[in-house]
Amino acid sequence: MNLHSLFALILTLLPLHAAEHTLKPSPFKVTWKFEGTLLPTKTQIIELKPEGTPTFVLEETPEQGKFYKKGEPLFLFKTEDLENQTQTKQDDLRKKELAFQIANRELAELSQKNALALTKAKNTLDDAETDLAYFEEVGKPARIESAEESLHTAELYLTYEKEELEQLLKMYEEDDLTEETEEIILVRQRNAVRRSEYALKRQKRTHDLTLSTSIPREERGLKAKVEETRIAYATAKTNLERKYELKKLDVAASERELEQARKDLAKYQQDLTLMDLKAEFDGYLYFGEFTDGIWNKGKSVEALRKGKNLPLHRPIATLVAADSPLSLHSLHKPQDAKKLQALLTTNPDLSPEIASFAERPNPNNQHLISLRELPAEPFQFPGLKSDKTLTFYQKDDALTVPNSAVHKRDDDSNFVKVKLSEGKPEERTIELGQQNETHTEILSGLEAGQVVLFPEEKKKADS
């Protein structure tokens, strides 16, 4: 026996414990009561969001509820400290600009000097290589040839001097008598021979020194100079490039510092503009903010006093436009929000006055639902509690049954138990219409005058 048969049997056996509902056309409504706070729809949120870390000190205490004209200053701040800091940032920016210009000029100068230094190093290397090549091709052979020729000349001189001495001796020996003049001539010639012998010895030493030491030493010196200049050129080429790269890094760092100085100044200038808060429209000043369906004053009352540092990065006050319409913001528990969402889903034409519906709850586990702008009424102000009942559906001659009388089969069809004339119940398949907290509209399957049965205990719950 299934549940439907069991329920029918219970109603048959225990008719005194079942309630009856006779169908007849009657007015029927689907409504929802919204209770909440009246909040403005046109506001200027006053929240200080500085780029830097200045302090916003009030020169005067603002007045709650004061009326401000458009363009009128909302708060009066002490600006001297921030103005001085801004001027310091301007001076720092100018220093950074000059430093960057100097670094750029030094970079250009270094590039030119590097080119000259590299050219000089290359020329020195070319000259050393040219000197070595010339020495090996011309200078060395010429030096050897000169040394040989000098030695040969010294040998010839000695030979000439000896031959002349021999000739003089032969000539003077034939006379059997050597005159005084002739003796003098012989002495001189013998001295000439001796000098030539000494000159030959000296030339031999010079010749040997030239071939064994001077020429090899000069050749080694020229080769060493080539290697030294080649190393110097390679070092210059590498180091000059590195110095240029280092200077480029210095210039880049200077440019970054300049850019950062510009940003810092812009932050201070922007922060300075925050101290010139003006009303965007005609309106009334309220401490705190209107959020999550309430007027949240927080600690703004204590903070908005002369000499106080205003809190940053959170709303501290709200300017409400004088002509701002009001909207009713209502907070609902998740189960109620779910019911309303289901109602709106099944009846999309029933939500013209819903301005917003938070599908997710706030930190207090409540869904914020706001109605569209309400007509202005006397003595209605932002922050006041209010309520409004919306009628989503209305019919003057609807056939309805208690909600507990409606049952669902496994195939999702709906039925009720109808009392027959002999008193026995019978299942009747029905088509459902709208539903409110107590009754459900029947579109088809039942007629006026029929009696619907439902459990007595359910009647109490639906009443």
C-alpha positions as a printed NumPy array, in Angstrom:
array([[  0.   ,   0.   ,   0.   ],
       [  1.469,   3.369,  -1.026],
       [  1.214,   6.638,   0.879],
       [ -1.645,   7.927,  -1.232],
       [ -3.753,   4.822,  -0.5  ],
       [ -2.835,   4.999,   3.177],
       [ -3.923,   8.648,   3.357],
       [ -7.235,   7.783,   1.665],
       [ -7.778,   4.955,   4.118],
       [ -7.057,   7.248,   7.079],
       [ -9.568,   9.807,   5.816],
       [-12.16 ,   7.042,   5.343],
       [-11.663,   5.434,   8.715],
       [-11.161,   8.641,  10.717],
       [-13.459,  11.238,   9.175],
       [-13.764,  13.111,  12.468],
       [-10.017,  13.919,  12.397],
       [-10.062,  15.451,   8.896],
       [-10.918,  19.081,   8.176],
       [-13.101,  20.099,   5.277],
       [-12.848,  23.03 ,   2.898],
       [-15.732,  23.904,   0.594],
       [-14.6  ,  25.53 ,  -2.636],
       [-16.112,  28.87 ,  -3.505],
       [-14.871,  31.885,  -5.457],
       [-13.198,  34.406,  -3.154],
       [-10.548,  37.172,  -3.269],
       [ -7.002,  35.84 ,  -3.364],
       [ -3.667,  37.684,  -3.047],
       [  0.029,  36.869,  -3.143],
       [  1.893,  39.501,  -1.122],
       [  5.291,  40.083,   0.484],
       [  6.023,  42.499,   3.271],
       [  9.358,  44.296,   3.158],
       [ 10.631,  45.825,   6.38 ],
       [ 13.836,  47.824,   6.402],
       [ 15.52 ,  51.204,   6.187],
       [ 14.933,  54.11 ,   3.838],
       [ 18.198,  54.829,   2.035],
       [ 19.048,  57.531,  -0.507],
       [ 19.711,  56.682,  -4.147],
       [ 21.773,  59.77 ,  -5.019],
       [ 24.779,  60.258,  -2.755],
       [ 28.38 ,  61.44 ,  -2.659],
       [ 30.436,  59.034,  -0.587],
       [ 33.206,  60.881,   1.252],
       [ 36.176,  58.532,   1.522],
       [ 39.77 ,  59.695,   1.667],
       [ 41.991,  57.476,  -0.49 ],
       [ 45.406,  59.151,  -0.576],
       [ 48.201,  57.816,  -2.733],
       [ 50.748,  58.525,  -0.009],
       [ 50.461,  58.615,   3.76 ],
       [ 49.501,  62.171,   4.643],
       [ 47.432,  63.072,   7.683],
       [ 44.1  ,  64.79 ,   7.195],
       [ 43.566,  67.023,  10.209],
       [ 40.295,  68.934,  10.504],
       [ 40.516,  72.678,  10.967],
       [ 36.834,  72.821,  11.953],
       [ 34.25 ,  70.3  ,  13.162],
       [ 31.629,  69.615,  10.455],
       [ 27.95 ,  69.743,  11.299],
       [ 25.714,  66.678,  10.941],
       [ 22.698,  67.427,   8.73 ],
       [ 24.146,  70.706,   7.391],
       [ 22.968,  71.763,   3.953],
       [ 25.673,  72.368,   1.319],
       [ 25.36 ,  74.052,  -2.032],
       [ 26.985,  72.471,  -5.067],
       [ 30.703,  73.359,  -5.174],
       [ 30.848,  74.37 ,  -1.507],
       [ 33.777,  72.921,   0.517],
       [ 32.632,  70.058,   2.736],
       [ 35.598,  69.974,   5.14 ],
       [ 38.303,  72.459,   6.103],
       [ 41.715,  70.8  ,   6.516],
       [ 45.109,  71.917,   7.788],
       [ 47.172,  71.843,   4.594],
       [ 50.52 ,  73.369,   5.601],
       [ 52.367,  70.096,   6.24 ],
       [ 51.254,  68.483,   2.999],
       [ 52.01 ,  71.652,   1.021],
       [ 55.567,  71.679,   2.443],
       [ 55.998,  67.982,   1.635],
       [ 54.722,  68.601,  -1.891],
       [ 57.222,  71.444,  -2.36 ],
       [ 60.011,  69.151,  -1.129],
       [ 58.954,  66.575,  -3.693],
       [ 58.998,  69.245,  -6.415],
       [ 62.552,  70.226,  -5.443],
       [ 63.589,  66.583,  -5.395],
       [ 62.095,  66.086,  -8.851],
       [ 64.108,  69.036, -10.193],
       [ 67.295,  67.543,  -8.75 ],
       [ 66.508,  64.227, -10.359],
       [ 65.868,  65.94 , -13.707],
       [ 69.239,  67.725, -13.576],
       [ 71.039,  64.541, -12.499],
       [ 69.437,  62.66 , -15.401],
       [ 70.445,  65.378, -17.881],
       [ 74.034,  65.306, -16.587],
       [ 74.156,  61.518, -16.752],
       [ 72.846,  61.59 , -20.319],
       [ 75.469,  64.138, -21.365],
       [ 78.215,  62.116, -19.673],
       [ 77.018,  59.048, -21.533],
       [ 77.248,  60.859, -24.866],
       [ 80.688,  62.222, -23.929],
       [ 81.874,  58.782, -22.885],
       [ 80.739,  57.356, -26.2  ],
       [ 82.81 ,  59.952, -28.066],
       [ 85.856,  59.517, -25.825],
       [ 85.632,  55.752, -26.093],
       [ 85.676,  55.995, -29.869],
       [ 88.788,  58.223, -29.734],
       [ 90.535,  56.008, -27.175],
       [ 89.79 ,  52.878, -29.178],
       [ 91.077,  54.529, -32.355],
       [ 94.245,  55.596, -30.531],
       [ 94.807,  52.084, -29.18 ],
       [ 94.258,  50.639, -32.655],
       [ 96.689,  53.122, -34.206],
       [ 99.307,  52.273, -31.583],
       [ 98.881,  48.572, -32.399],
       [ 99.102,  49.237, -36.123],
       [102.258,  51.318, -35.621],
       [103.883,  48.589, -33.518],
       [103.04 ,  45.933, -36.085],
       [104.352,  48.201, -38.872],
       [107.589,  48.852, -36.98 ],
       [108.109,  45.142, -36.411],
       [107.375,  44.253, -40.02 ],
       [109.731,  46.982, -41.244],
       [112.457,  45.844, -38.881],
       [112.124,  42.219, -39.964],
       [111.977,  43.069, -43.666],
       [114.363,  46.043, -43.863],
       [115.839,  47.198, -40.572],
       [117.332,  43.899, -39.391],
       [119.   ,  43.003, -42.695],
       [120.271,  46.598, -42.957],
       [121.715,  46.48 , -39.451],
       [123.46 ,  43.183, -40.17 ],
       [124.734,  44.501, -43.464],
       [125.945,  47.709, -41.784],
       [127.732,  45.741, -39.06 ],
       [129.434,  43.525, -41.626],
       [130.368,  46.508, -43.749],
       [131.793,  48.389, -40.784],
       [133.895,  45.389, -39.816],
       [135.058,  44.928, -43.384],
       [135.945,  48.617, -43.647],
       [137.976,  48.404, -40.44 ],
       [139.822,  45.393, -41.825],
       [140.533,  47.293, -45.073],
       [141.8  ,  50.319, -43.189],
       [144.193,  48.092, -41.243],
       [145.345,  46.434, -44.447],
       [145.89 ,  49.779, -46.117],
       [147.867,  51.104, -43.17 ],
       [150.066,  48.   , -43.023],
       [150.747,  48.056, -46.773],
       [151.703,  51.711, -46.592],
       [154.071,  51.002, -43.684],
       [155.705,  48.179, -45.624],
       [156.151,  50.419, -48.648],
       [157.788,  53.138, -46.557],
       [160.158,  50.661, -44.951],
       [161.216,  49.275, -48.328],
       [161.715,  52.725, -49.705],
       [163.71 ,  53.983, -46.761],
       [165.814,  50.774, -46.513],
       [167.155,  51.261, -50.067],
       [168.73 ,  54.589, -49.008],
       [170.895,  52.871, -46.313],
       [170.351,  55.932, -44.223],
       [167.179,  57.013, -42.588],
       [166.758,  60.669, -42.256],
       [165.117,  62.318, -39.319],
       [162.035,  63.239, -41.385],
       [161.712,  59.747, -42.665],
       [161.874,  58.428, -39.098],
       [159.048,  60.712, -38.107],
       [156.951,  59.491, -41.046],
       [157.554,  55.866, -40.067],
       [156.567,  56.512, -36.469],
       [153.365,  58.113, -37.598],
       [152.557,  55.243, -39.935],
       [153.293,  52.673, -37.27 ],
       [150.878,  54.581, -34.986],
       [148.295,  54.576, -37.773],
       [148.663,  50.829, -38.082],
       [148.282,  50.456, -34.319],
       [145.146,  52.629, -34.331],
       [143.671,  50.659, -37.195],
       [144.379,  47.416, -35.32 ],
       [142.616,  48.828, -32.28 ],
       [139.739,  50.138, -34.435],
       [139.393,  46.69 , -35.98 ],
       [139.266,  45.047, -32.554],
       [136.657,  47.549, -31.409],
       [134.651,  47.073, -34.604],
       [134.769,  43.316, -34.134],
       [133.372,  43.736, -30.648],
       [130.696,  46.085, -31.963],
       [129.991,  43.7  , -34.819],
       [129.632,  40.723, -32.487],
       [127.518,  42.715, -30.012],
       [125.259,  43.94 , -32.784],
       [124.671,  40.498, -34.229],
       [124.405,  38.615, -30.951],
       [122.678,  41.146, -28.702],
       [121.564,  44.49 , -30.118],
       [119.63 ,  43.242, -33.144],
       [117.923,  40.316, -31.272],
       [117.182,  42.607, -28.34 ],
       [115.618,  45.229, -30.616],
       [113.635,  42.533, -32.407],
       [112.367,  41.142, -29.084],
       [111.472,  44.667, -27.991],
       [109.49 ,  45.306, -31.146],
       [107.705,  41.963, -30.85 ],
       [106.971,  42.607, -27.167],
       [105.62 ,  46.04 , -28.037],
       [103.302,  44.462, -30.621],
       [101.987,  42.   , -28.03 ],
       [101.627,  44.729, -25.428],
       [ 99.746,  47.022, -27.787],
       [ 97.613,  44.101, -28.979],
       [ 96.674,  43.312, -25.358],
       [ 96.131,  47.004, -24.647],
       [ 93.853,  47.278, -27.684],
       [ 91.818,  44.204, -26.666],
       [ 91.599,  45.471, -23.082],
       [ 90.594,  48.936, -24.25 ],
       [ 87.934,  47.526, -26.548],
       [ 86.461,  45.35 , -23.783],
       [ 86.764,  47.804, -20.913],
       [ 85.532,  50.784, -22.887],
       [ 82.441,  48.816, -23.842],
       [ 81.947,  47.777, -20.213],
       [ 82.399,  51.317, -18.953],
       [ 79.817,  52.442, -21.478],
       [ 77.404,  49.736, -20.334],
       [ 77.984,  50.701, -16.697],
       [ 77.272,  54.312, -17.568],
       [ 74.136,  53.261, -19.411],
       [ 73.018,  51.437, -16.264],
       [ 73.693,  54.604, -14.268],
       [ 71.596,  56.585, -16.726],
       [ 68.808,  54.01 , -16.577],
       [ 68.887,  54.118, -12.77 ],
       [ 68.778,  57.9  , -12.9  ],
       [ 65.829,  57.717, -15.257],
       [ 64.003,  55.327, -12.92 ],
       [ 64.676,  57.632,  -9.999],
       [ 63.345,  60.509, -12.07 ],
       [ 60.202,  58.589, -12.965],
       [ 59.701,  57.597,  -9.331],
       [ 60.13 ,  61.233,  -8.285],
       [ 57.44 ,  62.214, -10.784],
       [ 55.102,  59.56 ,  -9.406],
       [ 55.816,  60.624,  -5.83 ],
       [ 55.083,  64.242,  -6.663],
       [ 51.898,  63.25 ,  -8.493],
       [ 50.789,  61.323,  -5.394],
       [ 51.342,  64.314,  -3.135],
       [ 49.627,  66.644,  -5.607],
       [ 46.704,  64.227,  -5.832],
       [ 46.551,  63.998,  -2.036],
       [ 46.542,  67.765,  -1.887],
       [ 43.455,  67.862,  -4.098],
       [ 41.692,  65.55 ,  -1.626],
       [ 41.904,  68.359,   0.888],
       [ 39.677,  70.397,  -1.391],
       [ 36.537,  68.267,  -0.993],
       [ 33.523,  69.988,  -2.508],
       [ 29.847,  69.127,  -2.766],
       [ 28.982,  67.574,  -6.115],
       [ 25.363,  68.72 ,  -5.753],
       [ 23.02 ,  70.408,  -3.299],
       [ 22.554,  68.107,  -0.335],
       [ 22.731,  67.297,   3.357],
       [ 25.766,  65.883,   5.159],
       [ 25.395,  62.626,   7.095],
       [ 28.146,  61.079,   9.191],
       [ 29.04 ,  57.506,   8.219],
       [ 27.603,  55.644,   5.222],
       [ 24.464,  53.929,   4.04 ],
       [ 25.348,  50.324,   3.365],
       [ 23.953,  46.81 ,   3.688],
       [ 20.484,  48.184,   4.275],
       [ 21.417,  50.354,   7.269],
       [ 22.803,  53.781,   8.129],
       [ 26.166,  52.871,   9.603],
       [ 27.598,  55.818,  11.534],
       [ 30.439,  53.747,  13.02 ],
       [ 33.04 ,  55.931,  14.738],
       [ 32.61 ,  58.846,  12.35 ],
       [ 30.928,  61.   ,  15.014],
       [ 34.05 ,  60.851,  17.2  ],
       [ 36.475,  61.132,  14.255],
       [ 34.892,  64.17 ,  12.601],
       [ 36.09 ,  66.694,  15.156],
       [ 38.445,  69.654,  15.018],
       [ 42.096,  68.611,  15.337],
       [ 41.361,  64.936,  14.697],
       [ 43.126,  62.831,  12.078],
       [ 40.439,  61.499,   9.773],
       [ 40.466,  57.74 ,   9.068],
       [ 41.618,  56.773,   5.59 ],
       [ 40.381,  54.335,   2.973],
       [ 36.913,  53.94 ,   4.412],
       [ 33.749,  56.062,   4.127],
       [ 33.501,  58.699,   6.831],
       [ 30.515,  60.727,   5.639],
       [ 27.845,  60.859,   2.955],
       [ 26.343,  63.84 ,   1.178],
       [ 22.733,  63.027,   0.342],
       [ 21.305,  64.966,  -2.591],
       [ 18.466,  67.244,  -1.581],
       [ 16.352,  65.772,  -4.388],
       [ 17.43 ,  62.164,  -3.826],
       [ 14.564,  59.617,  -3.986],
       [ 14.511,  57.045,  -1.218],
       [ 14.684,  53.304,  -1.61 ],
       [ 13.585,  50.736,   0.945],
       [ 16.429,  48.334,   1.766],
       [ 15.326,  45.17 ,   3.487],
       [ 17.392,  42.366,   5.006],
       [ 16.079,  38.81 ,   4.809],
       [ 17.193,  35.561,   6.345],
       [ 18.365,  32.947,   3.839],
       [ 15.197,  30.849,   4.128],
       [ 12.978,  33.878,   3.488],
       [ 15.172,  35.061,   0.635],
       [ 14.911,  31.609,  -0.899],
       [ 11.107,  31.736,  -0.759],
       [ 11.046,  35.17 ,  -2.349],
       [ 13.523,  34.07 ,  -5.028],
       [ 11.313,  31.084,  -5.835],
       [  8.297,  33.371,  -6.044],
       [ 10.112,  35.72 ,  -8.418],
       [ 11.38 ,  32.814, -10.509],
       [  7.94 ,  31.253, -11.002],
       [  6.323,  34.648, -11.432],
       [  8.746,  36.833, -13.403],
       [  6.073,  39.458, -13.984],
       [  5.634,  39.936, -10.273],
       [  8.952,  41.731,  -9.616],
       [  8.724,  45.171, -11.26 ],
       [  9.438,  46.981,  -8.011],
       [ 12.531,  44.967,  -6.974],
       [ 15.604,  47.09 ,  -7.674],
       [ 18.237,  44.608,  -6.519],
       [ 18.395,  41.152,  -5.   ],
       [ 21.603,  39.952,  -3.352],
       [ 21.878,  36.273,  -4.176],
       [ 24.628,  35.829,  -1.603],
       [ 24.307,  36.784,   2.064],
       [ 26.346,  39.48 ,   3.776],
       [ 28.7  ,  38.719,   6.706],
       [ 25.629,  38.71 ,   8.995],
       [ 24.093,  35.946,   6.861],
       [ 21.346,  38.169,   5.493],
       [ 20.314,  38.916,   1.928],
       [ 19.912,  42.569,   0.979],
       [ 16.857,  43.316,  -1.152],
       [ 16.047,  46.848,  -2.239],
       [ 12.871,  48.237,  -3.735],
       [ 12.818,  50.771,  -6.491],
       [ 12.56 ,  54.452,  -5.704],
       [  9.564,  55.206,  -3.53 ],
       [  7.306,  58.221,  -4.025],
       [  8.322,  61.055,  -1.739],
       [  6.239,  61.303,   1.411],
       [  6.318,  63.857,   4.215],
       [  8.659,  63.164,   7.129],
       [ 10.6  ,  60.47 ,   5.334],
       [ 14.343,  60.772,   5.74 ],
       [ 17.366,  58.555,   5.055],
       [ 17.95 ,  56.129,   7.892],
       [ 14.306,  55.884,   9.012],
       [ 12.687,  52.482,   9.462],
       [  9.793,  51.728,   7.137],
       [  7.925,  48.902,   5.486],
       [  5.986,  48.205,   2.34 ],
       [  3.812,  45.323,   1.251],
       [  3.891,  44.438,  -2.414],
       [  1.06 ,  42.565,  -4.077],
       [  2.484,  40.27 ,  -6.666],
       [ -0.809,  38.653,  -7.675],
       [ -4.487,  39.372,  -7.071],
       [ -7.766,  37.762,  -8.219],
       [-11.275,  38.535,  -6.961],
       [-12.921,  35.148,  -7.698],
       [-10.224,  32.533,  -7.272],
       [-10.872,  28.928,  -6.213],
       [ -8.359,  28.107,  -3.468],
       [ -7.591,  25.27 ,  -1.091],
       [ -5.413,  25.188,   2.032],
       [ -1.78 ,  24.509,   1.173],
       [ -1.787,  21.307,   3.265],
       [ -4.581,  19.868,   1.112],
       [ -2.32 ,  19.728,  -1.97 ],
       [ -0.321,  16.527,  -2.494],
       [  2.173,  15.448,  -5.126],
       [  2.482,  12.071,  -6.796],
       [  5.686,  10.365,  -7.825],
       [  5.186,  11.65 , -11.39 ],
       [  5.073,  15.256, -10.044],
       [  1.332,  15.612, -10.742],
       [ -0.73 ,  17.321,  -8.011],
       [ -3.958,  16.087,  -6.431],
       [ -6.374,  16.723,  -3.548],
       [ -8.869,  14.515,  -1.714],
       [-12.471,  15.411,  -2.59 ],
       [-15.326,  14.259,  -0.364],
       [-17.994,  12.43 ,  -2.351],
       [-21.719,  12.506,  -1.553],
       [-21.563,   9.174,   0.25 ],
       [-18.737,  10.547,   2.392],
       [-15.89 ,   8.654,   0.801],
       [-12.794,  10.586,  -0.446],
       [-11.552,  10.527,  -4.015],
       [ -8.318,  11.762,  -5.555],
       [ -8.689,  14.554,  -8.079],
       [ -5.782,  15.7  , -10.269],
       [ -5.505,  19.473, -10.268],
       [ -3.59 ,  22.264, -11.989],
       [ -2.05 ,  24.741,  -9.566],
       [ -1.916,  28.502,  -9.89 ],
       [ -0.382,  30.988,  -7.461],
       [  0.33 ,  30.262,  -3.807],
       [  0.548,  32.464,  -0.711],
       [  1.369,  31.61 ,   2.88 ],
       [ -1.936,  29.774,   3.536],
       [ -3.717,  28.908,   0.288],
       [ -3.052,  27.667,  -3.232],
       [ -5.006,  28.724,  -6.311],
       [ -6.675,  25.911,  -8.313],
       [ -6.802,  26.532, -12.055],
       [ -8.499,  23.283, -13.129],
       [ -9.676,  19.914, -11.769],
       [-12.142,  21.244,  -9.171],
       [-15.387,  23.175,  -9.181],
       [-17.133,  25.485,  -6.778],
       [-19.152,  23.66 ,  -4.154],
       [-16.877,  20.643,  -3.92 ],
       [-15.479,  19.706,  -0.5  ],
       [-11.736,  19.117,  -0.071],
       [-10.417,  17.094,   2.845],
       [ -7.121,  17.692,   4.656],
       [ -5.685,  16.664,   8.063],
       [ -6.986,  18.642,  11.033],
       [ -3.52 ,  19.336,  12.419],
       [ -2.464,  20.894,   9.149],
       [ -5.38 ,  23.296,   9.33 ],
       [ -3.947,  24.892,  12.452],
       [ -0.607,  25.359,  10.828],
       [ -2.191,  26.995,   7.759],
       [ -4.551,  29.267,   9.646]])
